[in-house]
Coordinates of C-alpha atoms in Angstrom, one line a residue:
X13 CA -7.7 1.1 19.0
X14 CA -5.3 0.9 21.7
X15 CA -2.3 -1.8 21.4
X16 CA -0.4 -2.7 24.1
X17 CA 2.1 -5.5 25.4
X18 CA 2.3 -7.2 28.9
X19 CA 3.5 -10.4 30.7
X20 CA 1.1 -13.1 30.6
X21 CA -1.3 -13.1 33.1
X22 CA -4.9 -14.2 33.4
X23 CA -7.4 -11.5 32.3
X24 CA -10.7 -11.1 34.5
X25 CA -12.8 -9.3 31.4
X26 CA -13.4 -9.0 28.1
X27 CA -11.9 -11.4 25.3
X28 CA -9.0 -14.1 25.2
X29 CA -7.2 -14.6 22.3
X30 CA -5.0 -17.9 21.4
X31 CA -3.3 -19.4 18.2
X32 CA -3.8 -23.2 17.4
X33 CA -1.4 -24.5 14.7
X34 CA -2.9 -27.1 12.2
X35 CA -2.8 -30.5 13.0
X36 CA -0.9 -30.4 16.2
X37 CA -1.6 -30.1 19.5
X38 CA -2.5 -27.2 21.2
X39 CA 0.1 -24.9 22.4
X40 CA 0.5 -24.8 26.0
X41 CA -1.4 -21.6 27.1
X42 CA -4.4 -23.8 25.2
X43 CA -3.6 -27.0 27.0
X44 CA -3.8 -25.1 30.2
X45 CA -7.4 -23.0 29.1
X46 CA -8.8 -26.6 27.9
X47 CA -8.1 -27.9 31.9
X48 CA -9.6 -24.6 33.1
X49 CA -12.7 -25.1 31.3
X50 CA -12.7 -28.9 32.2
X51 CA -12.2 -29.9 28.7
X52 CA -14.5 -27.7 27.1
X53 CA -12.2 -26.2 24.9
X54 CA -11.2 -29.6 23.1
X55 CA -14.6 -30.5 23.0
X56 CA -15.5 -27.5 20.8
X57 CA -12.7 -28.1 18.4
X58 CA -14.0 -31.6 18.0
X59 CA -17.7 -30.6 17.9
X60 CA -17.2 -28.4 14.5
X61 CA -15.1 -27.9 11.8
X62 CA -12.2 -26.3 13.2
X63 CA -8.8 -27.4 12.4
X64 CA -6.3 -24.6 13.1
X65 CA -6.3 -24.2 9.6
X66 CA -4.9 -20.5 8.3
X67 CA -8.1 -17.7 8.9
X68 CA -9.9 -20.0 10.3
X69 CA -11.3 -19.0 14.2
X70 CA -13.7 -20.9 17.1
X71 CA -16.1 -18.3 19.4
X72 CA -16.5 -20.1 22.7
X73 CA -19.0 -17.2 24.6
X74 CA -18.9 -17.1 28.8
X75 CA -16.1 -20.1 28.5
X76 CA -17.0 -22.0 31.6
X77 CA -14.2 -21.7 34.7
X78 CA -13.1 -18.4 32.8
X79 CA -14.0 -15.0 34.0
X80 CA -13.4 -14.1 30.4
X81 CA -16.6 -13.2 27.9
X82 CA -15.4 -15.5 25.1
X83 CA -12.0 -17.0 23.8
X84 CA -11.3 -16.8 20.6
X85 CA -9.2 -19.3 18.6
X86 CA -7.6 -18.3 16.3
X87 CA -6.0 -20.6 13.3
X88 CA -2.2 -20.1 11.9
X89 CA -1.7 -23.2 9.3
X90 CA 1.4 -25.4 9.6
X91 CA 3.6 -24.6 12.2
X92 CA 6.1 -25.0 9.6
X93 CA 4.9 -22.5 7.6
X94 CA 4.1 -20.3 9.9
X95 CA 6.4 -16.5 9.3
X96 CA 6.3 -13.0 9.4
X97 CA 2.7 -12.1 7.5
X98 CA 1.4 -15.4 9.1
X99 CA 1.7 -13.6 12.3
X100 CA 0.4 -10.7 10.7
X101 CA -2.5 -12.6 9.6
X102 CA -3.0 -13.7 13.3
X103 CA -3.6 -10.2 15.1
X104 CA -5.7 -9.2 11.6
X105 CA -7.8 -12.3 11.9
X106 CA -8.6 -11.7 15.7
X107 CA -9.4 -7.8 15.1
X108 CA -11.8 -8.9 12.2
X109 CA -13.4 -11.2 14.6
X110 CA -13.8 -9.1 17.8
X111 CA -13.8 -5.6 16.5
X112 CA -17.6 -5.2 16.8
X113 CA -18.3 -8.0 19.2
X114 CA -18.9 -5.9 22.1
X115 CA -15.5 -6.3 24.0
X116 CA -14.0 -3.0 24.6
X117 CA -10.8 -4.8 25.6
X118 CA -9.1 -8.7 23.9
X119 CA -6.0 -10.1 25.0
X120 CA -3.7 -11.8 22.7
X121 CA -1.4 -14.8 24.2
X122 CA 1.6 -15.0 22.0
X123 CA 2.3 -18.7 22.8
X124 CA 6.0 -20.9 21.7
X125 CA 4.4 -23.1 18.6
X126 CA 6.5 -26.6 18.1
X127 CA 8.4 -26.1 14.7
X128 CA 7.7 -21.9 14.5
X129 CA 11.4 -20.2 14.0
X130 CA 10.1 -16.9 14.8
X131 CA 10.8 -15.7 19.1
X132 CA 7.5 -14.6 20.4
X133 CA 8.4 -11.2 20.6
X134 CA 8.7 -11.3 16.8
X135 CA 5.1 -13.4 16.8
X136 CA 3.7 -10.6 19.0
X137 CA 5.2 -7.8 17.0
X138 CA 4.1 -8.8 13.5
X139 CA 0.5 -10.0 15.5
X140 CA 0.2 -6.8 16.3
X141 CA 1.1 -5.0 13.2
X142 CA -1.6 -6.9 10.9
X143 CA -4.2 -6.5 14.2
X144 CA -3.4 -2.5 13.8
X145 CA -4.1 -2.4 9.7
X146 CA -7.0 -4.6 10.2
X147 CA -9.0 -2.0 12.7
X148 CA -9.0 0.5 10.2
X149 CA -12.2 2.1 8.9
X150 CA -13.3 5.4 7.1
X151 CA -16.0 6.5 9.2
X152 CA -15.6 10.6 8.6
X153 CA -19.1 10.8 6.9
X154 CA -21.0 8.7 8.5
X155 CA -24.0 10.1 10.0
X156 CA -25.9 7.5 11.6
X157 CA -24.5 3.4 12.0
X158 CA -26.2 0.7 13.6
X159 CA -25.2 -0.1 16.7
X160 CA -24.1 -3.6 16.1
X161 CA -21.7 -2.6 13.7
X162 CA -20.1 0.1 15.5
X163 CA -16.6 -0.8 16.9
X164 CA -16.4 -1.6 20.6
X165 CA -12.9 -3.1 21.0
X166 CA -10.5 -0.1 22.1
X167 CA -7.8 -2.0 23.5
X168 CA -5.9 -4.9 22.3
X169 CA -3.2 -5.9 24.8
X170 CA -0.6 -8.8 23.6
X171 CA 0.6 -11.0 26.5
X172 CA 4.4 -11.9 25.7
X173 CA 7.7 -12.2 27.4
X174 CA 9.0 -10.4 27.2
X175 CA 7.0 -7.7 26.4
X176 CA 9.6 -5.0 26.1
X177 CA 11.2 -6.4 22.9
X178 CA 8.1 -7.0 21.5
X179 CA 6.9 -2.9 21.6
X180 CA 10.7 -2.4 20.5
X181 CA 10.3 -4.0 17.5
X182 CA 6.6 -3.0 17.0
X183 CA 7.8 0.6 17.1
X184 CA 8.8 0.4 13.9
X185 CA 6.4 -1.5 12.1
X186 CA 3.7 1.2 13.6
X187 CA 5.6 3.9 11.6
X188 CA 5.0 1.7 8.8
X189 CA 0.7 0.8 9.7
X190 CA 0.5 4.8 10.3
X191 CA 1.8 5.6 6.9
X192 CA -0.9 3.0 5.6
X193 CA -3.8 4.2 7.3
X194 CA -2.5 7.9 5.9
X195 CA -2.2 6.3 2.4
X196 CA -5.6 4.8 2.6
X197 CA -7.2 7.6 3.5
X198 CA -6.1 9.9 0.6
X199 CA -7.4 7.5 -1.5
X200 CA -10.8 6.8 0.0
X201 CA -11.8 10.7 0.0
X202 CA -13.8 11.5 -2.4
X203 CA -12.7 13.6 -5.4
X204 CA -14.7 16.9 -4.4
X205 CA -12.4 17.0 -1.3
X206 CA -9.1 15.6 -2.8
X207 CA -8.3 17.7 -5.9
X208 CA -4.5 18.6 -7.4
X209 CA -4.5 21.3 -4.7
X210 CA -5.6 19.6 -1.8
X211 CA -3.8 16.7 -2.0
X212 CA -0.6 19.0 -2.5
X213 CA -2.0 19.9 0.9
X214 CA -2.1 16.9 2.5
X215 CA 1.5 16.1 0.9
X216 CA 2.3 19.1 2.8
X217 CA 1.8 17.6 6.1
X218 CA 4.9 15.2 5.8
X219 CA 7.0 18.6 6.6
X220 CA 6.3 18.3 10.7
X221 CA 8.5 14.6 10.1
X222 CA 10.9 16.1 8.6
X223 CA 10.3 16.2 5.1
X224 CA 11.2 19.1 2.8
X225 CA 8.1 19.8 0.5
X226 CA 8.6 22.0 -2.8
X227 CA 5.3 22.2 -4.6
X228 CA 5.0 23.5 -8.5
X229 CA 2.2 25.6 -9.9
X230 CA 1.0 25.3 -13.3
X231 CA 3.4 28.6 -14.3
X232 CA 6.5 26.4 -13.0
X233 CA 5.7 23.5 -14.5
X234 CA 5.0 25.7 -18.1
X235 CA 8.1 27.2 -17.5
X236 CA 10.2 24.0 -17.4
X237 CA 8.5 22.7 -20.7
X238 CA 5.6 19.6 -19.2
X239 CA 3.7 19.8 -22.0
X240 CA 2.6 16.5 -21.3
X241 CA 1.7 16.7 -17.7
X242 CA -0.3 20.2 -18.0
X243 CA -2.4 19.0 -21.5
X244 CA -3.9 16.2 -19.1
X245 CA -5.2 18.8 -16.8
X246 CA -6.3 21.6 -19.1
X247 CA -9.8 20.7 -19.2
X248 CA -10.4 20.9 -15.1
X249 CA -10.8 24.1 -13.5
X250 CA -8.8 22.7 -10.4
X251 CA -5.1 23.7 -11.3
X252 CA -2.4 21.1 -11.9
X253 CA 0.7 20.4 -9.1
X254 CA 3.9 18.5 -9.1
X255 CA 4.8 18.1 -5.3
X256 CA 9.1 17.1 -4.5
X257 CA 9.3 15.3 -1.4
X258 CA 12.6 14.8 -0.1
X259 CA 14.0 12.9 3.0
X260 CA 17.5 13.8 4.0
X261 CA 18.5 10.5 6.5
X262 CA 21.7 9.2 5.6
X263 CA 24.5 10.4 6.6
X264 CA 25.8 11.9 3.2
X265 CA 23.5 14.6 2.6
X266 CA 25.2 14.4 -0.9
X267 CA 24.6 10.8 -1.4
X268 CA 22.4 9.8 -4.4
X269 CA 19.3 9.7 -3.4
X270 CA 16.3 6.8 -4.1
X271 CA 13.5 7.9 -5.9
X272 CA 9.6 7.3 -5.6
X273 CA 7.2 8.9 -8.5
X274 CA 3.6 8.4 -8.6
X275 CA 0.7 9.2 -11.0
X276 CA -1.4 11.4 -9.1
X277 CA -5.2 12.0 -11.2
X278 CA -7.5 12.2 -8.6
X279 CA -10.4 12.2 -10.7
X280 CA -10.3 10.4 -14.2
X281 CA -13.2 10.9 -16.7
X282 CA -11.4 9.9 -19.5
X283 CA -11.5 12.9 -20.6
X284 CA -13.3 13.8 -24.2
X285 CA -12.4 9.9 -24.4
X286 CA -15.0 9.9 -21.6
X287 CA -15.2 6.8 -19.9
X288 CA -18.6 4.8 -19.5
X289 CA -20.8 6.1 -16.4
X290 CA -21.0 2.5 -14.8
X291 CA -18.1 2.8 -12.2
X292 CA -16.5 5.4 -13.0
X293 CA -17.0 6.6 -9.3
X294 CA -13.7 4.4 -8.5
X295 CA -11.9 6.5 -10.6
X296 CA -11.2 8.8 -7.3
X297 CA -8.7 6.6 -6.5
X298 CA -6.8 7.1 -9.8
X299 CA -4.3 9.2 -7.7
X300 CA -3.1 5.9 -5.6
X301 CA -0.1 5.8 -7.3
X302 CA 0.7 9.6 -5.6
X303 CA -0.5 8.3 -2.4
X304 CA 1.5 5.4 -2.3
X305 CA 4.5 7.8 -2.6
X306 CA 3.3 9.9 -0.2
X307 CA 2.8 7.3 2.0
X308 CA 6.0 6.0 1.6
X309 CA 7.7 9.6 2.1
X310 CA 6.0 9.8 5.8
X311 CA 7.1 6.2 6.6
X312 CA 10.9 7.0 6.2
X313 CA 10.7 9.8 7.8
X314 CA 8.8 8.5 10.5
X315 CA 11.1 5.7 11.2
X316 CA 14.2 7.9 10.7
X317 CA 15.6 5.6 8.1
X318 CA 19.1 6.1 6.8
X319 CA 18.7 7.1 3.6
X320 CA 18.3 9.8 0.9
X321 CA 15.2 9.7 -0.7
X322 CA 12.9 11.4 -3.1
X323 CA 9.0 11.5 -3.7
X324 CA 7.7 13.3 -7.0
X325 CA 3.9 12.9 -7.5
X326 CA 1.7 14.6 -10.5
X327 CA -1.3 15.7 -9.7
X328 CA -4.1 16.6 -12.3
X329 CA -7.6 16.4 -12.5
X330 CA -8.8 14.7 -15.9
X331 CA -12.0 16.2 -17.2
X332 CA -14.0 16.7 -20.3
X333 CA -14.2 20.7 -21.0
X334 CA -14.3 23.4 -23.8
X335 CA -10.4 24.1 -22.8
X336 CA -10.0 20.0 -22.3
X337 CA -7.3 18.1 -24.7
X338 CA -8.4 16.7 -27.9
X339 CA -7.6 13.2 -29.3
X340 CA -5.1 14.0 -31.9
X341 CA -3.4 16.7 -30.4
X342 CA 0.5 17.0 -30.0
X343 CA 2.1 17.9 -27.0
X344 CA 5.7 18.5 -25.8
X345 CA 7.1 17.0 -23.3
X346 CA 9.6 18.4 -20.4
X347 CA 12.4 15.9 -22.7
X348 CA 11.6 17.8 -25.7
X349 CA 10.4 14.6 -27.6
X350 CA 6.4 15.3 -28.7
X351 CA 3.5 12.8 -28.3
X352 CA 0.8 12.5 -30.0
X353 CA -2.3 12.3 -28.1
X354 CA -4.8 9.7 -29.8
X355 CA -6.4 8.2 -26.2
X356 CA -7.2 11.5 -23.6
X357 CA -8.2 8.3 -21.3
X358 CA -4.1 7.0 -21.4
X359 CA -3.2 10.4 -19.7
X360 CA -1.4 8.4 -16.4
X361 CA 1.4 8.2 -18.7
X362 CA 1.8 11.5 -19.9
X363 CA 1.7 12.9 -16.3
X364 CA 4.3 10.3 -15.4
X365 CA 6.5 11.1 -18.9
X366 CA 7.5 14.8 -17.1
X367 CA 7.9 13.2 -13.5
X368 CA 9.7 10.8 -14.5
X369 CA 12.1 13.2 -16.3
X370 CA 12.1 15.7 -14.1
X371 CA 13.4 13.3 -11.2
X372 CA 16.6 12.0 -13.3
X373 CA 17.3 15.3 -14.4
X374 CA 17.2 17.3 -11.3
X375 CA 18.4 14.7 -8.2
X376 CA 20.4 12.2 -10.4
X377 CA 19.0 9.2 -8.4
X378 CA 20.3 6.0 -7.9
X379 CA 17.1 4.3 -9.4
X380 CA 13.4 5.6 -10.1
X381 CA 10.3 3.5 -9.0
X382 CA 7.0 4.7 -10.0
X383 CA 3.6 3.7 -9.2
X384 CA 0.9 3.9 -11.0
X385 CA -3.0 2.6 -11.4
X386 CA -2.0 2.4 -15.0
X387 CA -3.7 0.1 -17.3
X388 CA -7.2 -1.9 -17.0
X389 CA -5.1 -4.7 -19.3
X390 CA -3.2 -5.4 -16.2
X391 CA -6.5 -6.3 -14.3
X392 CA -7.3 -8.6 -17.4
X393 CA -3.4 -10.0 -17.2
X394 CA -2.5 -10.3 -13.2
X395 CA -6.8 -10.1 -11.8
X396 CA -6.3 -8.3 -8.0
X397 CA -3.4 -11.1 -6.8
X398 CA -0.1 -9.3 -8.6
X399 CA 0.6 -5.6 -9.9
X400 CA 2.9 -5.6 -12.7
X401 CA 6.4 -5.4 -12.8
X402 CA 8.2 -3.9 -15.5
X403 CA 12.1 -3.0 -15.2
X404 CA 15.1 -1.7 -17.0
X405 CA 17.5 -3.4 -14.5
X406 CA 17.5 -6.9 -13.4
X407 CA 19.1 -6.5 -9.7
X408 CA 15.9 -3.8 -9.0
X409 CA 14.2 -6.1 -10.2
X410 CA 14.9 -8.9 -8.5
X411 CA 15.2 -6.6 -5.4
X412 CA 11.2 -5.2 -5.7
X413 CA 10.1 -8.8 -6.0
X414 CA 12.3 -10.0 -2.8
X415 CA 10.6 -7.1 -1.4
X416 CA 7.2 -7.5 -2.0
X417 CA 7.1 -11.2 -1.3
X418 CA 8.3 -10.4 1.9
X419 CA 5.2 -8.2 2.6
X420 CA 2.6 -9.9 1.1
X421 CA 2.3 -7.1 -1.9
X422 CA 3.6 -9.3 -4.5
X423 CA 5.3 -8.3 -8.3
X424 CA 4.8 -10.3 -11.6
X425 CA 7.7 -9.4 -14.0
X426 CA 6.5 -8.3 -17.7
X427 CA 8.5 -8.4 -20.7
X428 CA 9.8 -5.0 -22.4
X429 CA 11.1 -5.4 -25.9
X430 CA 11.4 -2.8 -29.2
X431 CA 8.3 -5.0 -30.7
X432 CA 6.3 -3.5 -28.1
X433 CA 8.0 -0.3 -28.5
X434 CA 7.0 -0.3 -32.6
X435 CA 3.4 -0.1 -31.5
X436 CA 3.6 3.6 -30.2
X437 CA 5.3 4.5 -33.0
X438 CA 3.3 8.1 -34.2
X439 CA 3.2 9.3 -37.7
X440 CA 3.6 12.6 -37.1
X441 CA 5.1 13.3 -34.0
X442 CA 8.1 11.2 -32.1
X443 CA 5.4 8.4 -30.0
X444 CA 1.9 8.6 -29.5
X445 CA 0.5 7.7 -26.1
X446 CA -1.6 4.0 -27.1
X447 CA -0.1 1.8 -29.1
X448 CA -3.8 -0.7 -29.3
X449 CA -5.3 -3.3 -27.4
X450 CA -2.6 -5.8 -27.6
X451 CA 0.3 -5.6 -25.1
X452 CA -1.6 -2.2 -23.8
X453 CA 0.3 -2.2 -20.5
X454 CA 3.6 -3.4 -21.9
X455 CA 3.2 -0.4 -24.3
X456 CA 2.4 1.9 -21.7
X457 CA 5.5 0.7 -20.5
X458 CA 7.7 1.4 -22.9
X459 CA 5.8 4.8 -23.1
X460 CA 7.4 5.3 -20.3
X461 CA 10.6 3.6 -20.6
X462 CA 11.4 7.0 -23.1
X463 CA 11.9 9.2 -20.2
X464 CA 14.2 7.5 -18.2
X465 CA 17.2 8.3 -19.4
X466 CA 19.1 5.4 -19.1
X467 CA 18.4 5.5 -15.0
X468 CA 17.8 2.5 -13.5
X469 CA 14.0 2.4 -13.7
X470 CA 11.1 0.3 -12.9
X471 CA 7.2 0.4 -13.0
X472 CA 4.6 -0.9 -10.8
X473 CA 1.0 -1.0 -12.1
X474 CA -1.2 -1.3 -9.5
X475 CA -4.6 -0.3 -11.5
X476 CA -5.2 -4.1 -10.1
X477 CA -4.5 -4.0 -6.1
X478 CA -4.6 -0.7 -5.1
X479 CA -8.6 -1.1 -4.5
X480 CA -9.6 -4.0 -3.2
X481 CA -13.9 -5.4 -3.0
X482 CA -13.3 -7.8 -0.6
X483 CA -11.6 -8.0 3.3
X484 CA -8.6 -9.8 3.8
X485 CA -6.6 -10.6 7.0
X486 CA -4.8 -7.4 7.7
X487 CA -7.2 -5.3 5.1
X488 CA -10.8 -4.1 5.4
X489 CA -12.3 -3.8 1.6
X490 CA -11.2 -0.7 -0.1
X491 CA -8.0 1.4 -0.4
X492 CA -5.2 -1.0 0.1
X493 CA -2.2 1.6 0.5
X494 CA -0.4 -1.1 -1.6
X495 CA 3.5 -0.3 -2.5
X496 CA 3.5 1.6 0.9
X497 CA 5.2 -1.5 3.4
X498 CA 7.2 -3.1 -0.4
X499 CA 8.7 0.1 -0.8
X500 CA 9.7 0.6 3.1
X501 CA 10.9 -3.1 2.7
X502 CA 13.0 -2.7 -0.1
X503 CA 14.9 0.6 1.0
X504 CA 15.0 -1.0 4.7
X505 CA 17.2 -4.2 3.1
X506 CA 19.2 -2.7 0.7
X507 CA 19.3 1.3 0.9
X508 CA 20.5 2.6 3.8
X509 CA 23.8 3.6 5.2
X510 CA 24.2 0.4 7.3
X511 CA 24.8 -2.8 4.6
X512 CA 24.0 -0.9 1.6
X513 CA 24.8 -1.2 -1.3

């Protein structure tokens, strides 16, 4: 799908879009459809149930005294309340609606709304960012659809003056939506086309940006002591990768860089602690936490930003084998501290135990994030509506939370504590990787917290939003590339050359 901007005008085809805020009259563009249909747009709103409430929309097909085929309304809540992802929620909201509709072409008035602080260039920029991440789909094996639920609408043009600063600051959010869509999908493919080596591939990619890729084989990663990392993928006949992303944008090329790990299983079993059959098809996108990384790499680079940053994603395949990793076995991680393995289905951490010590030994980084689909307690803890936030430092902290608020990917803070860190306590080597069913993903936690080093550190489990079974405004159900737009937010505000910090 096409998106454009223009100067209002007064389409002769295909769809009309407006905005109606809640309980106030309608904006001017409205009042001035309403007299063109003789009153037949007021007498629709008063003839349901439509309010202008937020998500809600009004169809009015062959609008009389338009040459349009229907006008869609489209509702944004209080004007007062009415921001960035409310915007975004606007241009998704309209896309959901006339995507298969049979339009090949909508316009979008971007309209002044009494008591909204945003310019309509903003509006129309936002509109059209959350219109562009609601159109996508993974159609690449499809074979046959019906024809009503094919896609029609190509084109979505957003009428605003004036347009030009609108499609300025669009450009940048579309760096952002195409990282997304790339994110999304990684993790939709199934895992018989994205294995350790294939998504190393696809990580690859990020080079024509800009990018430098350095990827490790199994004999590097042996060589530099990840124990942990390799016993997780010891029992797949797909080799095992680590994959260094780095971005080189700010204008120190010494400067410490930011730095982005994810857990990258793209298939989890469970290993001989094989999980139960039903579902365990959604355990291809056990590697979200690598994607999101990815992701975030080719949205940096994409949008040039300022700064140094660093992507380091494990990537194993987790599967139950003759050569596969026992419960009770003792491995050695790249630290030189040894685990004891008594849960082959808590492997995420011991992937991320070598990452995560790799990255602060090597680059030296002025903080580590990493990203991981972690723990099915934070499911039970948060449900789909948070992932969990665990952190070393307060100010990053405080600064992922800002950030995720900001794009609608939001944080809930856990507690870490040495109660918790009692409960991996092994008897016969220096942790073990479970530490029982209570606190399991503040325990994973502090599993992790071990191979920091000190470094500024925090952990986002995402286990609970990075797959989502129902459509939002500016999400069709499935791989929701979340982490991707908070961790572009939070570098974008406090990272790069210009302000930071």
């Amino acid at each position: 799908m096409k998106i454009a901007f223009s100067k209002p005008s007064h389409p002769t085809a295909g769809a009309l879009v407006v905005a109606v805020a809640e309980g106030g009259q309608l904006p001017p563009a409205a009042q001035a459809l309403d007299a063109a249909t003789q009153g037949g747009l007021g007498r629709a709103i008063a003839a349901g149930r439509f309010e202008g409430k937020a998500n809600q929309t009004l169809t009015l097909l062959a609008p009389a005294g338009l040459e349009v085929s229907r006008l869609l309304l489209v509702g944004i809540g209080k004007a007062k309340s009415f921001d960035a992802l409310a915007a975004q929620a606007l241009g998704g909201n309209a896309v959901a609606a006339l995507l298969s509709a049979g339009d090949a072409e909508a316009a979008v008035i971007i309209d002044t709304v009494p008591g909204v602080t945003l310019d309509a260039a903003e509006i129309a920029a936002h509109a059209a960012f959350g219109a562009r991440r609601r159109a996508y789909r993974f159609d690449k094996y499809r074979t046959k659809e019906k024809k009503e639920d094919k896609p029609t609408l190509k084109k979505l043009s957003f009428q605003v003056e004036p347009p030009a600063e609108a499609k300025t600051a669009y450009a940048r959010l579309e760096a952002v939506a195409e990282a997304i869509d790339f994110t999304r999908d990684l993790v939709t493919e199934p895992a018989n086309v994205i294995t350790p080596e294939t998504l190393a591939e696809q990580a690859k990619t990020l080079a024509a940006l800009g990018v430098e890729i350095e990827v490790l084989d199994e004999k590097a990663m042996r060589k530099l002591g990840m124990g942990a990392l390799l016993g997780v993928g010891q029992g797949s006949e797909h080799e095992s990768r680590l994959v260094v992303m780095r971005w080189q944008g700010a204008a120190d090329p010494k400067a410490a860089p930011v730095a982005f790990i994810g857990k990258g299983v793209t298939f989890d079993s469970g290993g001989i602690s094989i999980k139960p059959s039903a579902g365990m098809e959604e355990m291809k996108w056990d590697m979200a936490g690598a994607a999101t990384v990815i992701g975030t790499l080719r949205a940096l680079a994409a949008r040039k930003a300022r700064v140094n940053a660093v992507g380091v994603v494990g990537l194993v395949e987790n599967m139950p084998s003759g050569s596969a990793q026992r419960p009770g076995d003792v491995v050695t991680s790249m630290s030189g501290q040894t685990i004891e393995v008594i849960n082959t289905d808590a492997e995420g951490r011991l992937v991320l135990a070598d990452a995560l010590w790799y990255t602060q030994d090597r680059f030296k980084p002025k903080f580590m994030v990493d990203l991981a689909t972690l723990t099915g307690a934070i499911v039970i803890s948060l449900g789909h509506e948070y992932a969990g936030l665990f952190a070393s430092d307060d100010r990053l902290a405080e600064r992922l939370t800002a950030a995720g608020k900001a794009v609608g990917e939001p944080l809930w803070r856990l507690p870490l504590g040495e109660a918790y860190d009692k409960q991996i306590k092994s008897d016969i080597a220096d942790m073990k990787n479970v530490g029982g069913r209570e606190g399991g993903s503040i325990t994973a936690a502090q599993f992790l917290k071990r191979f920091t080093n000190e470094v500024a550190w925090a952990h986002l489990d995402i286990a609970g939003t990075a797959w989502s079974k129902k459509d939002t405004a500016t999400c069709p159900k499935g791989a929701t590339a979340f982490g991707v737009a908070l961790l572009d937010r939070l570098v974008a505000d406090h990272y790069e050359d210009k302000g930071s910090k």
